[in-house]
Tab-separated table of C-alpha atoms in Angstrom:
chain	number	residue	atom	x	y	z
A	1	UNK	CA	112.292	116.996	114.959
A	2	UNK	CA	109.037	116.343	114.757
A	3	UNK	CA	108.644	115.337	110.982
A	4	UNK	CA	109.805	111.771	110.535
A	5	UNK	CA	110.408	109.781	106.948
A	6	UNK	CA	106.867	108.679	105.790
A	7	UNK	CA	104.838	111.315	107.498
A	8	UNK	CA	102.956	113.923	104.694
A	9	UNK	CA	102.325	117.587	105.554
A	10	UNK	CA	99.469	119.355	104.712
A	11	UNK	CA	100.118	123.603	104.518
A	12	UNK	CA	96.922	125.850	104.039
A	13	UNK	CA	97.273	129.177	102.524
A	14	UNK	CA	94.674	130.949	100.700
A	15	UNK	CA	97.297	132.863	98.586
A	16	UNK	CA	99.690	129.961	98.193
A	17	UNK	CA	102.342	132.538	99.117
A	18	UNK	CA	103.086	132.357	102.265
A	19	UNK	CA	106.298	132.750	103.544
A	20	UNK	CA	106.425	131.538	106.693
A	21	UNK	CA	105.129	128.137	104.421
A	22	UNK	CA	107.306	128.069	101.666
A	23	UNK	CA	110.470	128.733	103.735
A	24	UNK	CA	109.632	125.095	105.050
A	25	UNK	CA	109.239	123.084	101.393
A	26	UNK	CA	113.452	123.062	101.117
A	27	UNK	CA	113.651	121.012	104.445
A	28	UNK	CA	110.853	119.105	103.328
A	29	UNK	CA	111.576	118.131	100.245
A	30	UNK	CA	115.280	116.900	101.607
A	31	UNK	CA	113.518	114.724	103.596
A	32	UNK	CA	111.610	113.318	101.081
A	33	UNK	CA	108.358	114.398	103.030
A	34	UNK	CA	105.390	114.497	100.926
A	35	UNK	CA	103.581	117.468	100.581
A	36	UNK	CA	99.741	118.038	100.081
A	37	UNK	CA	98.801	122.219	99.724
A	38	UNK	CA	95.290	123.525	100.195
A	39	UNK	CA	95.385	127.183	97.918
A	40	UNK	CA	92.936	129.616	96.512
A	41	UNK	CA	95.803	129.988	93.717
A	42	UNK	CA	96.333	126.928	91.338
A	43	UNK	CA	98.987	128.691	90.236
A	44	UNK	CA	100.500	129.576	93.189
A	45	UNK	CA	104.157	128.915	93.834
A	46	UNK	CA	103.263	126.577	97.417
A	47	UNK	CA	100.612	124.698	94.861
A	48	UNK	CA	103.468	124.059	92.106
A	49	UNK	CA	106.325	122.966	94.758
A	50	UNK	CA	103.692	120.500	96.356
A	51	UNK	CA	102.960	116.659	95.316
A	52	UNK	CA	99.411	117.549	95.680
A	53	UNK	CA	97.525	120.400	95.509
A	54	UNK	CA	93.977	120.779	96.566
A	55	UNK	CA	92.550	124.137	95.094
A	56	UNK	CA	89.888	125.553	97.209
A	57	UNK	CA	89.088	128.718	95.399
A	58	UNK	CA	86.234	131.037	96.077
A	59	UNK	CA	84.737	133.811	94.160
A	60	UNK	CA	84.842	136.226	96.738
A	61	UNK	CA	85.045	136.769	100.649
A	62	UNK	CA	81.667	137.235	102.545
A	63	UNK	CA	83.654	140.042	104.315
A	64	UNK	CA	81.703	143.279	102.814
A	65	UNK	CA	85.615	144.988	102.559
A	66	UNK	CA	87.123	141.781	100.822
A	67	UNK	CA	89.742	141.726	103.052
A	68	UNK	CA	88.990	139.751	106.140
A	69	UNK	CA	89.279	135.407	105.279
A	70	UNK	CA	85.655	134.417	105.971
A	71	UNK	CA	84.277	132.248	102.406
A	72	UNK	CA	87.707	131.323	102.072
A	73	UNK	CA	88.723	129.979	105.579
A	74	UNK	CA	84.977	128.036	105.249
A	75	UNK	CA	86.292	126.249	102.019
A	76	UNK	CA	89.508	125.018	104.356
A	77	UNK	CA	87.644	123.884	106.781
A	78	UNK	CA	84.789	121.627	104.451
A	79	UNK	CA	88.084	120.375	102.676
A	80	UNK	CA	89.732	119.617	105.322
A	81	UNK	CA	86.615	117.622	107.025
A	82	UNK	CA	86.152	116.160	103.986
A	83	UNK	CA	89.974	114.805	104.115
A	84	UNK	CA	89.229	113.866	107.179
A	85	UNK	CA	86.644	111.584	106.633
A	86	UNK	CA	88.344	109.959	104.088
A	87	UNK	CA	91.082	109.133	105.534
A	88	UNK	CA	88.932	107.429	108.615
A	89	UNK	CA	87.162	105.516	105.936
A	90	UNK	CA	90.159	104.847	103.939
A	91	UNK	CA	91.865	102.664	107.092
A	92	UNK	CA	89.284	101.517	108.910
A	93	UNK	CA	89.065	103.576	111.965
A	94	UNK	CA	86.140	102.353	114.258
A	95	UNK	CA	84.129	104.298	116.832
A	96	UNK	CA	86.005	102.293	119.309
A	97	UNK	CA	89.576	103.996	117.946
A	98	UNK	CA	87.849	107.044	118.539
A	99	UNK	CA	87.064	106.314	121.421
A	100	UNK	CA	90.475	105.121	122.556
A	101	UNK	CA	92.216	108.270	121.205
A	102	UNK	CA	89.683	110.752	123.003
A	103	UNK	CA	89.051	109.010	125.991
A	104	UNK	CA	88.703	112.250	128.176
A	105	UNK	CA	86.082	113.779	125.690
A	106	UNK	CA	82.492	113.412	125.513
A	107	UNK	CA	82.328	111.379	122.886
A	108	UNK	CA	85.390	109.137	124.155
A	109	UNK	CA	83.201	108.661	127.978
A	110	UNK	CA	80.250	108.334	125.932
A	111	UNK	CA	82.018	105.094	124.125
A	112	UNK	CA	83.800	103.356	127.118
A	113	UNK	CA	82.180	104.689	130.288
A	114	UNK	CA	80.139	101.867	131.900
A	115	UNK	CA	77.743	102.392	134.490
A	116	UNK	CA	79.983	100.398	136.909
A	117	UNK	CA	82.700	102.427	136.228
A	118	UNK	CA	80.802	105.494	138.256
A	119	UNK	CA	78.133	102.962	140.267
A	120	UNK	CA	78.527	103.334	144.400
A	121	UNK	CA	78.449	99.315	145.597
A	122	UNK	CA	78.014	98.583	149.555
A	123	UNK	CA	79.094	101.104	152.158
A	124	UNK	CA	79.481	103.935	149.485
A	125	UNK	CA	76.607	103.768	148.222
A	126	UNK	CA	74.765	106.801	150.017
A	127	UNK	CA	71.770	106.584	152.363
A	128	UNK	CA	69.049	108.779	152.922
């Protein structure tokens, strides 16, 4: 598959109940796959079975029903950059890895394009 020994999954679930989730933490824990959770719910059965648990609670959705994810889906994602950063700091990763890994993207063109990679030399270079 596509889980090999050593890799760690992350599962999000503002409930911490989530089915679809927990029907995955058997297989995983065979494995011996570690498992990080991001939950609303400490107590939540996905935040118990995990190795780690990050608890992103909020007080309330910004949804004026309660129902729709909105406060709570913005907690994932400042978490989750905040993971991300640390990781990048944590080994090392340079603009030029960056680079490297996006090299289609803005950011990637921005970090290797040279101007004699796109520059028009002798015949091609158009006359007016």
């Amino acid at each position: 598959g596509m889980i090999s020994p050593g890799d760690i999954v992350l599962t999000i679930s503002n409930s911490g109940e989530s089915n679809e989730i927990l029907s995955l933490f058997p297989v995983l824990k065979r494995l011996n796959i570690k498992i990080i959770s991001m939950t609303g719910k400490p107590e939540s059965n996905m935040a118990k079975l995990s190795d780690l648990h990050l608890q992103i609670t909020v007080p309330q959705e910004a949804c004026p029903l309660g129902l729709a994810p909105t406060s709570s889906t913005t907690a994932t994602l400042v978490m989750g950059d905040a993971l991300a950063v640390a990781l990048l700091q944590a080994r090392g990763f340079s603009a030029e890895d960056f680079a490297l890994s996006h090299p289609g993207g803005a950011l990637g063109r921005k970090l290797l394009l040279k101007l004699s990679d796109i520059m028009h030399f002798g015949e091609a270079l158009p006359k007016v």
